[in-house]
Short mmCIF file of C-alpha atoms in Angstrom, two decimals:
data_model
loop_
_atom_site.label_atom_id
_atom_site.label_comp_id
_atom_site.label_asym_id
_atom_site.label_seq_id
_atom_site.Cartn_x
_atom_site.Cartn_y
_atom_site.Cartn_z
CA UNK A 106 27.67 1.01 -12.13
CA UNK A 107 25.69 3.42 -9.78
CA UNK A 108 28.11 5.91 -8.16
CA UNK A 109 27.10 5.98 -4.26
CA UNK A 110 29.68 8.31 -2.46
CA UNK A 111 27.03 10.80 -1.97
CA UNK A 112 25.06 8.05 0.52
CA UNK A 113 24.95 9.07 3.80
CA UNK A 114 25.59 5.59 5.49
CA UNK A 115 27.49 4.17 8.28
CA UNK A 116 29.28 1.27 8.16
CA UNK A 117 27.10 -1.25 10.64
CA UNK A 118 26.34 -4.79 11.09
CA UNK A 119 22.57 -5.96 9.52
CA UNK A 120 21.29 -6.47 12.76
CA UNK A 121 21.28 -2.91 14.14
CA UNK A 122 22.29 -1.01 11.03
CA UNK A 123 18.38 -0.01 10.62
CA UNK A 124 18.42 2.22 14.57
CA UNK A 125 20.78 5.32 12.47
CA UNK A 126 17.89 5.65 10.31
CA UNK A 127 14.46 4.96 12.20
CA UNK A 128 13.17 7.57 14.74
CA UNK A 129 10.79 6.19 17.23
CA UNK A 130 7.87 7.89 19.12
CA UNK A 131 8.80 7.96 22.99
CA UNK A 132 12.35 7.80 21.80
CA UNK A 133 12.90 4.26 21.37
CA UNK A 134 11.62 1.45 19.58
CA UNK A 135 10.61 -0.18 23.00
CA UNK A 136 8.15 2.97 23.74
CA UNK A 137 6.86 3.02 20.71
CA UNK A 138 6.10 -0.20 20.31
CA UNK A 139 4.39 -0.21 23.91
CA UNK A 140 2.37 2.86 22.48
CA UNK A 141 1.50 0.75 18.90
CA UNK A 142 0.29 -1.94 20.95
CA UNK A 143 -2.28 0.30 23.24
CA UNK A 144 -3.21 1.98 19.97
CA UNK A 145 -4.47 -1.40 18.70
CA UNK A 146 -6.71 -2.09 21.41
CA UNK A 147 -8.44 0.71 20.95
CA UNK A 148 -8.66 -0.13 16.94
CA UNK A 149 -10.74 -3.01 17.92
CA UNK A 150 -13.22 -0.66 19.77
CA UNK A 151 -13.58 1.27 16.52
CA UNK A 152 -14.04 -1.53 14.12
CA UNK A 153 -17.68 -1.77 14.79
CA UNK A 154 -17.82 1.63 13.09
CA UNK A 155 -16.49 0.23 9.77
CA UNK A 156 -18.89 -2.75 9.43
CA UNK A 157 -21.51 -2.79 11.69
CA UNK A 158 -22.47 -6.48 12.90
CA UNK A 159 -19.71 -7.68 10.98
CA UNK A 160 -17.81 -10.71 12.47
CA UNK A 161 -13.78 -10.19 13.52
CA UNK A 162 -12.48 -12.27 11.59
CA UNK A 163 -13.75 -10.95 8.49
CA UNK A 164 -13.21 -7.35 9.69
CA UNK A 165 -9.77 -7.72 11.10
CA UNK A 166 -8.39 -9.89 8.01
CA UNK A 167 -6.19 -7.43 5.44
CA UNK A 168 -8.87 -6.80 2.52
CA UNK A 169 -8.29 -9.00 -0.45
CA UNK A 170 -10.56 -8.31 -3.34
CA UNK A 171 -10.68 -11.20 -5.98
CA UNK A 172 -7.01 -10.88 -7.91
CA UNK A 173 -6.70 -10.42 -11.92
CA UNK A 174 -3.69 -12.48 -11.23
CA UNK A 175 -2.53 -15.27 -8.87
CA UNK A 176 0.66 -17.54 -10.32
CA UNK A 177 3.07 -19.29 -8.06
CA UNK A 178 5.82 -20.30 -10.86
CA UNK A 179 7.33 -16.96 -11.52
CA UNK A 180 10.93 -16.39 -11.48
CA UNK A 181 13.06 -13.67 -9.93
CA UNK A 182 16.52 -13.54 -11.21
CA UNK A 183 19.19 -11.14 -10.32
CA UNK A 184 21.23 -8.80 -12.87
CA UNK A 185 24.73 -10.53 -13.32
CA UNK A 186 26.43 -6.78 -12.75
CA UNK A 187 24.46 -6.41 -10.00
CA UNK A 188 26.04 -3.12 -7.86
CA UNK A 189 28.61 -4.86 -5.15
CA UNK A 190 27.17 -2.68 -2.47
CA UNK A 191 24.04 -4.07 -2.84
CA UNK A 192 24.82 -7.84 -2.94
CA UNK A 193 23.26 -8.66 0.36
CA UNK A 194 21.78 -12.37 1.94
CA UNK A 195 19.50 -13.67 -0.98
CA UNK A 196 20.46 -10.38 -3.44
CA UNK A 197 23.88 -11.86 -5.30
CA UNK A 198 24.87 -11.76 -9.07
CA UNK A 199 22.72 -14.32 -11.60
CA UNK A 200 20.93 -15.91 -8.15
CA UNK A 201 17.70 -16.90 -9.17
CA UNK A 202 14.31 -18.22 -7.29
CA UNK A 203 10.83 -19.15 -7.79
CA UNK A 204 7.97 -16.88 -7.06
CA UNK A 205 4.34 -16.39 -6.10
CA UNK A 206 2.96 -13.28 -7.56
CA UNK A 207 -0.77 -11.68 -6.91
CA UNK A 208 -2.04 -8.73 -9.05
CA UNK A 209 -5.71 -7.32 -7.32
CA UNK A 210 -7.25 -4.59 -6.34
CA UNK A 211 -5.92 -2.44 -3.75
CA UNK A 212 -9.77 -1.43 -2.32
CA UNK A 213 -9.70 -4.96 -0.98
CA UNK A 214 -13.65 -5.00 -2.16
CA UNK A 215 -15.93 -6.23 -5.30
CA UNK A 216 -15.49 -3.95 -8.24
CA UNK A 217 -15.42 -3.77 -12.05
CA UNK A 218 -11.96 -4.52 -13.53
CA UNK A 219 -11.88 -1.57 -15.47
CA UNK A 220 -13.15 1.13 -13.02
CA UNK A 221 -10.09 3.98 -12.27
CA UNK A 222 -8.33 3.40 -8.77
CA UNK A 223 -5.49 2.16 -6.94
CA UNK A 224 -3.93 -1.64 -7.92
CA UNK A 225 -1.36 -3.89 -5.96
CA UNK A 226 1.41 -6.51 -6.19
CA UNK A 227 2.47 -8.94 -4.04
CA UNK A 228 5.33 -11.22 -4.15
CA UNK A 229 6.97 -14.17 -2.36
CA UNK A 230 10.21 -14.87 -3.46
CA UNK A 231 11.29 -18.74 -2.47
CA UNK A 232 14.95 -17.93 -1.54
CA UNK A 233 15.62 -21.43 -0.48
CA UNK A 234 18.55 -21.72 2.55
CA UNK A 235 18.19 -17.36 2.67
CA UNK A 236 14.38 -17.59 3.47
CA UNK A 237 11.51 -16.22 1.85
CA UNK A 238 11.13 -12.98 1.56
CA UNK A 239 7.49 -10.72 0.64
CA UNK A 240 7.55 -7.94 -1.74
CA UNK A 241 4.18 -5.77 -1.50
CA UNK A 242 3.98 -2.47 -3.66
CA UNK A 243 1.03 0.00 -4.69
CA UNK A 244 0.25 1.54 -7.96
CA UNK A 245 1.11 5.30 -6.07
CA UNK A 246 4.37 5.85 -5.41
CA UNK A 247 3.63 7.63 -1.88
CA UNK A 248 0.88 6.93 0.87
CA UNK A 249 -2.02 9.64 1.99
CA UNK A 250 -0.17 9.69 5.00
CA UNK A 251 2.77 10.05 6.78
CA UNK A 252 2.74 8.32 9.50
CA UNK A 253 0.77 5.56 11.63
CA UNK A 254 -1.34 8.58 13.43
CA UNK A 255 -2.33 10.39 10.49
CA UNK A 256 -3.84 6.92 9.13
CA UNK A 257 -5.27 6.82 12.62
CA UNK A 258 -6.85 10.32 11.88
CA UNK A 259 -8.41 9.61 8.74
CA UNK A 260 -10.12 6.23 10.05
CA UNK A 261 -11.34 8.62 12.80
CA UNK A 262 -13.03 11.01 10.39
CA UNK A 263 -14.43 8.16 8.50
CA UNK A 264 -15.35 5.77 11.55
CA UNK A 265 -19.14 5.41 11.31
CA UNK A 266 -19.74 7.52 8.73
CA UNK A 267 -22.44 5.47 6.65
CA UNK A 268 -24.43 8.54 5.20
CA UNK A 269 -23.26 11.20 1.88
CA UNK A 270 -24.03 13.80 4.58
CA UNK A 271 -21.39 12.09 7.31
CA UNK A 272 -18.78 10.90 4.46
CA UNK A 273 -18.03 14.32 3.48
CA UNK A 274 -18.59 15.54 7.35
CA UNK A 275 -15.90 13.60 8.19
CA UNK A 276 -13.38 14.33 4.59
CA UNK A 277 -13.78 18.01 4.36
CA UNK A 278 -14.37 18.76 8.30
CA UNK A 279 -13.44 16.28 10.85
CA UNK A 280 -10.30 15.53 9.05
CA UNK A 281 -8.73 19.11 8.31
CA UNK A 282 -9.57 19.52 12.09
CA UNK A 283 -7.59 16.20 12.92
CA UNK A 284 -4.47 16.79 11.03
CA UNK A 285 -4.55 20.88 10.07
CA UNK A 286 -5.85 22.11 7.08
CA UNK A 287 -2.79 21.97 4.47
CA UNK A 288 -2.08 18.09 5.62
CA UNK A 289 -5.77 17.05 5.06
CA UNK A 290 -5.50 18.91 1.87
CA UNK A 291 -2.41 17.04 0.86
CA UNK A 292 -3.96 13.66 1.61
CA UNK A 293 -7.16 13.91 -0.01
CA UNK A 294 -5.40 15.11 -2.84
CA UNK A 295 -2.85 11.96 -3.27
CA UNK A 296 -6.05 9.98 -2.64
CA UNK A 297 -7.73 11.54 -5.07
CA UNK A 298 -5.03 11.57 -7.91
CA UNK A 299 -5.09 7.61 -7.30
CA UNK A 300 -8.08 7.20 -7.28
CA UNK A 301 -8.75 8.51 -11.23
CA UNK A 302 -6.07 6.39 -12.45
CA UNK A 303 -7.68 4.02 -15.12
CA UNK A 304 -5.37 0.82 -15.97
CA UNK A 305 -5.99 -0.54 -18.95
CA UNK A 306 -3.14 -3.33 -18.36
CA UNK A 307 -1.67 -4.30 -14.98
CA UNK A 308 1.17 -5.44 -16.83
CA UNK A 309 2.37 -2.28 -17.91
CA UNK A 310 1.71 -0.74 -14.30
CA UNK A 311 4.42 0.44 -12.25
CA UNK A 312 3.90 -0.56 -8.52
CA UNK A 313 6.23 1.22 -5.87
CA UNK A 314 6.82 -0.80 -2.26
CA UNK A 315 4.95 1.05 1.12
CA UNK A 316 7.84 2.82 2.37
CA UNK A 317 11.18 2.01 2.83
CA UNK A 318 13.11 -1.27 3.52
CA UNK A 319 16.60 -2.26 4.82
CA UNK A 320 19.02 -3.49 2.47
CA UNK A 321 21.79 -4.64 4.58
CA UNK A 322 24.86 -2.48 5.16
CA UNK A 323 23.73 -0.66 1.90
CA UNK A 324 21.33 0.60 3.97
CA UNK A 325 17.35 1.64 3.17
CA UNK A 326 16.04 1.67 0.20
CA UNK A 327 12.39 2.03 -1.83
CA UNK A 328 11.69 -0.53 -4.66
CA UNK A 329 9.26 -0.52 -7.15
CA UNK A 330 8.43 -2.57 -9.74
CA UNK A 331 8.17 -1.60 -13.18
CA UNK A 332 7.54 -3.33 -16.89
CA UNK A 333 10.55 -4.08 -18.71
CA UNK A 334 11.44 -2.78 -21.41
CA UNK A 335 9.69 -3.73 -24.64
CA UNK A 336 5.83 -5.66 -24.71
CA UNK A 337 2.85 -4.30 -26.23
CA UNK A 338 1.27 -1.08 -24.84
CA UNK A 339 -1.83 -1.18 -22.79
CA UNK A 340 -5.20 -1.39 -24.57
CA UNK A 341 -8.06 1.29 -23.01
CA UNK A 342 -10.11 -0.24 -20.84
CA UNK A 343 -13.05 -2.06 -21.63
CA UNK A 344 -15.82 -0.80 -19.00
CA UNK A 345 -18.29 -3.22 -20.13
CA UNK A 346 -16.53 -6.38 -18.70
CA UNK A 347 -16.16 -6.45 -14.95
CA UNK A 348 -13.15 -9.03 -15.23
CA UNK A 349 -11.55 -6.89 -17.65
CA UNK A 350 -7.59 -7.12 -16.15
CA UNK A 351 -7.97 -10.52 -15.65
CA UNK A 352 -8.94 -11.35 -19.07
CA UNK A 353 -6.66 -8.68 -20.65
CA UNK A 354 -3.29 -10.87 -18.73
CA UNK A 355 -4.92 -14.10 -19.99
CA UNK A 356 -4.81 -12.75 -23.13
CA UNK A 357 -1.06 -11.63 -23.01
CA UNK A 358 0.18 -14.49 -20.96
CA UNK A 359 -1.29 -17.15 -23.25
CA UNK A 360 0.99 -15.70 -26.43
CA UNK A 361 4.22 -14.72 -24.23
CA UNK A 362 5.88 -13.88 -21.09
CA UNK A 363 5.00 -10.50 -18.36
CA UNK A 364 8.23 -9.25 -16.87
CA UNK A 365 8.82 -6.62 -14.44
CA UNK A 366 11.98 -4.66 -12.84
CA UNK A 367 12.42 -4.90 -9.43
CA UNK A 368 14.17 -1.55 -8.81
CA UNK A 369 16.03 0.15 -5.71
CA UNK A 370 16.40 3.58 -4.79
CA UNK A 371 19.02 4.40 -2.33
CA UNK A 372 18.80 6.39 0.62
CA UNK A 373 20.77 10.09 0.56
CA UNK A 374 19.44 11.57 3.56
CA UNK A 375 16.09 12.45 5.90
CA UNK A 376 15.41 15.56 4.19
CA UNK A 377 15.67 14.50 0.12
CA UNK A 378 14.55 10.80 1.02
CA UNK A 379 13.37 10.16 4.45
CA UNK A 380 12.39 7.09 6.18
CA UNK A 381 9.97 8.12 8.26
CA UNK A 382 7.51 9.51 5.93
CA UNK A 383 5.24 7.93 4.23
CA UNK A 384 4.12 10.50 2.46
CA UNK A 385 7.18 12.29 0.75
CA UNK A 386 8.19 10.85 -2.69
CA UNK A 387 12.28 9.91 -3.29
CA UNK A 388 12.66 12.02 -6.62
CA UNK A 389 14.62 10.10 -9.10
CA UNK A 390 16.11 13.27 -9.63
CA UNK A 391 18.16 13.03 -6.54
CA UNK A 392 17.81 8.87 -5.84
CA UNK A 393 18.05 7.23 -9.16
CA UNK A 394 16.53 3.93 -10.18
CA UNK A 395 18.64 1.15 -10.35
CA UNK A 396 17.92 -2.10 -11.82
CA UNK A 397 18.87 -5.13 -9.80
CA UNK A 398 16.59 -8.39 -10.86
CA UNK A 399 14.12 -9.40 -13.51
CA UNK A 400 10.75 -10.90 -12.62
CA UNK A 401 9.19 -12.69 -15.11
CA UNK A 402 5.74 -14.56 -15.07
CA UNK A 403 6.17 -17.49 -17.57
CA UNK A 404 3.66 -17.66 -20.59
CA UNK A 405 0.71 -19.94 -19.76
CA UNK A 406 -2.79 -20.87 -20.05
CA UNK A 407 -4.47 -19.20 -16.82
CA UNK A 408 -7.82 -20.76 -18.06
CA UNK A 409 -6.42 -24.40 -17.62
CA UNK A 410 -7.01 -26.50 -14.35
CA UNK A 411 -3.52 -26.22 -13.13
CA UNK A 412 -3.43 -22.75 -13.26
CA UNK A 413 -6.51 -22.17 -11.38
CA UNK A 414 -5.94 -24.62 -9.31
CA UNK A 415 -2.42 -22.20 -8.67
CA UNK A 416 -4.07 -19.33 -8.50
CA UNK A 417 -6.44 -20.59 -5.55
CA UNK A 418 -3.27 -21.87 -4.03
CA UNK A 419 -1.71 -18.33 -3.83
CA UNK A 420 -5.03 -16.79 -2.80
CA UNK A 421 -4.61 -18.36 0.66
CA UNK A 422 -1.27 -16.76 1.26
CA UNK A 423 -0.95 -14.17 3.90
CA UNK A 424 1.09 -12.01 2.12
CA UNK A 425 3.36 -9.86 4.90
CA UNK A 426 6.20 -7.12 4.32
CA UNK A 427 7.66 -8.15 8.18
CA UNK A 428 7.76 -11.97 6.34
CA UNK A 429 11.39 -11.60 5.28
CA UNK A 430 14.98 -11.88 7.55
CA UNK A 431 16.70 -8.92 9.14
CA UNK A 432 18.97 -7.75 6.59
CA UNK A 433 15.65 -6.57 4.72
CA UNK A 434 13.49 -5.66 7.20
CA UNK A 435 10.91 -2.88 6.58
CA UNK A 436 11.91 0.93 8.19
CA UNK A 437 9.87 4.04 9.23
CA UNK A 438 6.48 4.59 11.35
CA UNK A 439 3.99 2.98 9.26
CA UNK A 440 5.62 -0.36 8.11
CA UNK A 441 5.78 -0.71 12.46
CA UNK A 442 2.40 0.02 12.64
CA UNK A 443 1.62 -2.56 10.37
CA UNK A 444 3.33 -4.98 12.23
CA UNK A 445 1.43 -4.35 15.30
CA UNK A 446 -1.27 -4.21 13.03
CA UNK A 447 -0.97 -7.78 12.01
CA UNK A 448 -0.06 -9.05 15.07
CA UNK A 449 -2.99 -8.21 16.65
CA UNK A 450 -5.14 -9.16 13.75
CA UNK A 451 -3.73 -12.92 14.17
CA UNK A 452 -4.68 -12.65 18.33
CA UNK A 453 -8.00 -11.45 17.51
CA UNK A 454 -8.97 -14.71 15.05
CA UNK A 455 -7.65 -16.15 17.83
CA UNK A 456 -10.20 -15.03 19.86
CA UNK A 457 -7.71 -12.70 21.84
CA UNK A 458 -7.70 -9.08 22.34
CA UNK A 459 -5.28 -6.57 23.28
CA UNK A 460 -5.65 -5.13 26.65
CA UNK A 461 -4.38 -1.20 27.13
CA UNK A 462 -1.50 -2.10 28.64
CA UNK A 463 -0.88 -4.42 25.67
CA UNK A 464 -1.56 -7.64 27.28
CA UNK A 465 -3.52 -10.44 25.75
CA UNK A 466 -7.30 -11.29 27.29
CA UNK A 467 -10.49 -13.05 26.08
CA UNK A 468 -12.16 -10.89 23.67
CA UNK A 469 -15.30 -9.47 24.44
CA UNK A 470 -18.08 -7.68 22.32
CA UNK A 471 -16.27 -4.30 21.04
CA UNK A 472 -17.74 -0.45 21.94
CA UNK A 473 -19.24 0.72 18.63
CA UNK A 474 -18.19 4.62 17.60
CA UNK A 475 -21.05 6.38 17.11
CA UNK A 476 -20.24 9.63 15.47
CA UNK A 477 -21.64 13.13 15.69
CA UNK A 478 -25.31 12.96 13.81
CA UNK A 479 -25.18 15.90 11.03
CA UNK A 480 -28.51 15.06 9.47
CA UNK A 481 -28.99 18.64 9.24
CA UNK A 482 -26.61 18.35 6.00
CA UNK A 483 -27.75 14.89 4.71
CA UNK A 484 -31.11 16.51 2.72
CA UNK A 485 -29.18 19.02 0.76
CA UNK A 486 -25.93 17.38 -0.03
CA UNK A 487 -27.59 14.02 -0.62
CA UNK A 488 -29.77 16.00 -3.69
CA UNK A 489 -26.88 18.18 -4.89
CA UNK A 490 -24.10 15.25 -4.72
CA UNK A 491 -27.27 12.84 -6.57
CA UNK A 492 -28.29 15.59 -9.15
CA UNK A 493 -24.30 16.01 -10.28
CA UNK A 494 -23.34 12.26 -10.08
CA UNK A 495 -25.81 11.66 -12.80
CA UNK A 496 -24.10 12.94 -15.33
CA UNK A 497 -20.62 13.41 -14.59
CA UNK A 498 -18.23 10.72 -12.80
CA UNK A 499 -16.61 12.42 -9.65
CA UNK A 500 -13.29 11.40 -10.43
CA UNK A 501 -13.54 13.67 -13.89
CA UNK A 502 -14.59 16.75 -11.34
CA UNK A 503 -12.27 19.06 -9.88
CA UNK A 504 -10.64 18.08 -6.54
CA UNK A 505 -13.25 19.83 -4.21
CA UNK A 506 -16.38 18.64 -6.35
CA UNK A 507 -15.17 15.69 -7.35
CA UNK A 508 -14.46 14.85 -3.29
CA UNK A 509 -18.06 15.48 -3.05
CA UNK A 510 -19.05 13.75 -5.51
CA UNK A 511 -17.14 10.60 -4.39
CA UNK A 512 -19.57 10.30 -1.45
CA UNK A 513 -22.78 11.17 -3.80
CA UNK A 514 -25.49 8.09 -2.58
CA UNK A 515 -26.61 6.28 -5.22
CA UNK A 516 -23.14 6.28 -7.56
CA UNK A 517 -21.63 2.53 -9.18
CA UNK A 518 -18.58 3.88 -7.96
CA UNK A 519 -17.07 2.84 -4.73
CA UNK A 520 -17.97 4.74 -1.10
CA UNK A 521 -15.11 7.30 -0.12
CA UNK A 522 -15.07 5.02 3.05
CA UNK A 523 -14.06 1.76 0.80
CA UNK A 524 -11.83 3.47 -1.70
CA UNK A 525 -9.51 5.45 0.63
CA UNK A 526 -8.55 2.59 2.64
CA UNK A 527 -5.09 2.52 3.38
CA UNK A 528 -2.75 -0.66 2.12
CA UNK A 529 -2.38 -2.06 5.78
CA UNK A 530 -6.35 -3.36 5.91
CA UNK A 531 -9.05 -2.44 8.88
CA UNK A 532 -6.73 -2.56 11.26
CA UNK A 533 -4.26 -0.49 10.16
CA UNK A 534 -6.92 2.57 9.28
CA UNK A 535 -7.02 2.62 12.99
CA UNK A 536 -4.35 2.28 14.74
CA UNK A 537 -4.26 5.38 16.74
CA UNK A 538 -5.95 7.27 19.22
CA UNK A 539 -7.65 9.84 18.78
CA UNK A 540 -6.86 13.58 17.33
CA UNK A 541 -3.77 14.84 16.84
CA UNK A 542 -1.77 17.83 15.58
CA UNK A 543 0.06 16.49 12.22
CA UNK A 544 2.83 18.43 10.38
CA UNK A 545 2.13 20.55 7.13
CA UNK A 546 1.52 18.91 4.17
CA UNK A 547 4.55 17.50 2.12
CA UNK A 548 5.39 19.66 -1.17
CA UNK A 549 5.68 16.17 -2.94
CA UNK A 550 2.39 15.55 -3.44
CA UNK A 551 2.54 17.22 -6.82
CA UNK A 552 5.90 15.55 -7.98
CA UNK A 553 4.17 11.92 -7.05
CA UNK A 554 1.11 12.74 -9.03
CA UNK A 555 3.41 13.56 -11.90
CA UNK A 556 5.33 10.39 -11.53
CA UNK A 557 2.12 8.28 -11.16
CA UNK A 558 1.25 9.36 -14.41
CA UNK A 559 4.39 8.62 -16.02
CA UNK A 560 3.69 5.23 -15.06
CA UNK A 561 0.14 4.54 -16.77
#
């Protein structure tokens, strides 16, 4: 049994227990929320700098790239000595409940199984009379930013930029003068540590959830989800088959089960683990792990009919961290974002936008962003980024170089504009408005990369 004294909680009903631990901007949730739902109208004007000609509800949608896995009869079962403090709503001793899970690609687009980068899970536990209730984690235990406006300030710097020349205008330039110069570093650094993670088994990934999430009167929490204990290690990655992962859990699956731990760590306080940024790891150190349920993926046959027939089933959920009840509601800056994120992603397939006082009106044709032309730049850095990218990969580059490199024309490897896309989709990358001084960058960066490569 976890010891939890040293948690900094009050004793509060579920339904307002989350206000002692959220800070809003405008100081309220009511103001901020007024100022999340301006910020999305202007997302939709910037859109058109992310795919020109593209239609809204393509661009708008939350990018899904084709999953390695889709199965909808997984199990989640609780630990019978489940901590008392944390038996909450659908969270009690030996409760168990089916589950859709959905392993894919976290750059939402078309790539090679086996090329390095960021992963995701998604889950939908089927808590029967307690709801359901969507689990979404990352393969990096912290996000590139902190908060809603720093993910507003690196779709900014990005918006539009289509060239080499403009990609690394906007990473190395528009960005540092955005957010301030240690902040920018600090981001393109977590990005870049992702990004040169190489899986060789999403199965013995760990995945960590997007910030923190009530847990009833045992207040926030992070989860993560991690293999259990015992299964074969992870083979290297075979580059030469683009549907590597997916063929690597067909493989496993078809002799035995995948099981993962689904993992808490408890809040202590805003400065060791704080809920309102993003960016800051909780250090086992000073939150430790704790085990509370068992998710396990039954062996099968993902080749057969019924399982693909499952799998397509699962790829038409809308997977949604808001799509729980309010004893586990999601905390902090950038979950809210994401709800107003979503919200307005579901008006504008609607045909609906949001007007800047946050009102709902006919959508018309969006402005497109044009940004500032540097095609002074594009000739040399488009034949220094091309010479280098032919013979070494820019995630095996130091940070700088390999930054560069990322945007070198011409590479198999994804654009810096694709790959750095944050977990929320289009509209999330710009939800904000415009430049903005951001605080220094979080000493944690380091400690996350550390932990990230623990995991693999």
């Amino acid at each position: 049994m976890v010891d939890t004294a040293q948690h900094e909680r009050p004793t509060l009903r579920h339904a307002a227990s989350f206000l002692c631990y959220e800070r809003y901007e405008g100081g309220s949730l009511e103001a901020e929320r007024r100022v999340l739902d301006k910020l999305a109208h202007e997302l939709v004007g910037v859109r058109g700098a992310y795919r020109p000609g593209g239609s809204p509800a393509r661009l708008l949608r939350t990018f899904q790239a084709r999953p390695a896995l889709g199965v909808d009869n997984a199990r989640l079962r609780f630990h019978d000595d489940l901590p008392e403090v944390l038996r909450v709503g659908y969270a009690q001793p030996g409760a168990e409940y089916s589950a859709a899970v959905r392993l894919s690609d976290a750059r939402g687009a078309e790539r090679p199984h086996a090329a390095p980068g960021l992963r995701r899970m998604a889950v939908r536990v089927r808590a029967g009379a307690e709801g359901t209730h969507d689990l979404l984690a990352t393969g990096f235990p912290v996000s590139h930013a902190a908060d809603a406006r720093e993910y507003v300030a690196f779709a900014k710097a990005m918006a539009g930029a289509g060239s080499a020349a403009e990609q690394a205008f906007g990473l190395l330039v528009k960005l540092p003068l955005a957010v301030g110069w240690s902040t920018a570093a600090r981001m393109r650094r977590n990005v870049h540590t992702a990004a040169r993670h190489a899986v060789g088994s999403l199965a013995r990934e760990t995945f960590w959830s997007s910030g923190a999430i009530l847990w009833g009167d045992a207040g926030p929490v992070r989860y993560q989800l991690r293999p259990a204990p015992g299964g074969t290690p992870a083979p290297p990655p075979d580059r030469g088959d683009p549907d590597y992962l997916h063929r690597e859990l067909t493989q496993r699956l078809f002799t035995g089960d995948i099981s993962f731990e689904l993992c808490v760590q408890r809040y202590l306080d805003e400065r060791r683990t704080p809920v309102e940024d993003g960016s800051v790891e909780w250090r086992e150190s000073d939150a430790p792990v704790i085990p509370v349920a068992l998710l396990t993926v039954p062996r099968q046959d993902l080749d057969a009919a019924a399982a693909r027939s499952a799998a397509r089933r699962v790829e038409r959920l809308a997977f949604d961290p808001w799509h729980t009840t309010e004893e586990f509601r999601p905390l902090g800056n950038l979950n809210r974002a994401r709800k107003a994120a979503y919200e307005a992603s579901g008006a504008q397939r609607l045909g609906l936008r949001l007007t800047p006082t946050g009102l709902l009106a006919p959508a018309g044709p969006p402005t497109p962003v044009t940004p500032r032309p540097v095609a002074v730049l594009q000739a040399p850095l488009r034949a220094a980024f091309g010479l280098v990218g032919r013979y070494v990969p820019w995630h095996r580059l130091p940070l700088p170089a390999g930054l560069r490199g990322l945007v070198a024309p011409g590479s198999s490897l994804p654009r810096a504009g694709d790959l750095l896309k944050p977990p929320m989709g289009a509209l999330g990358q710009v939800l904000g408005r415009g430049p903005f001084s951001a605080p220094s960058a979080s000493a944690s960066s380091a400690s996350a990369s550390s932990a990230y490569r623990r995991s693999g």
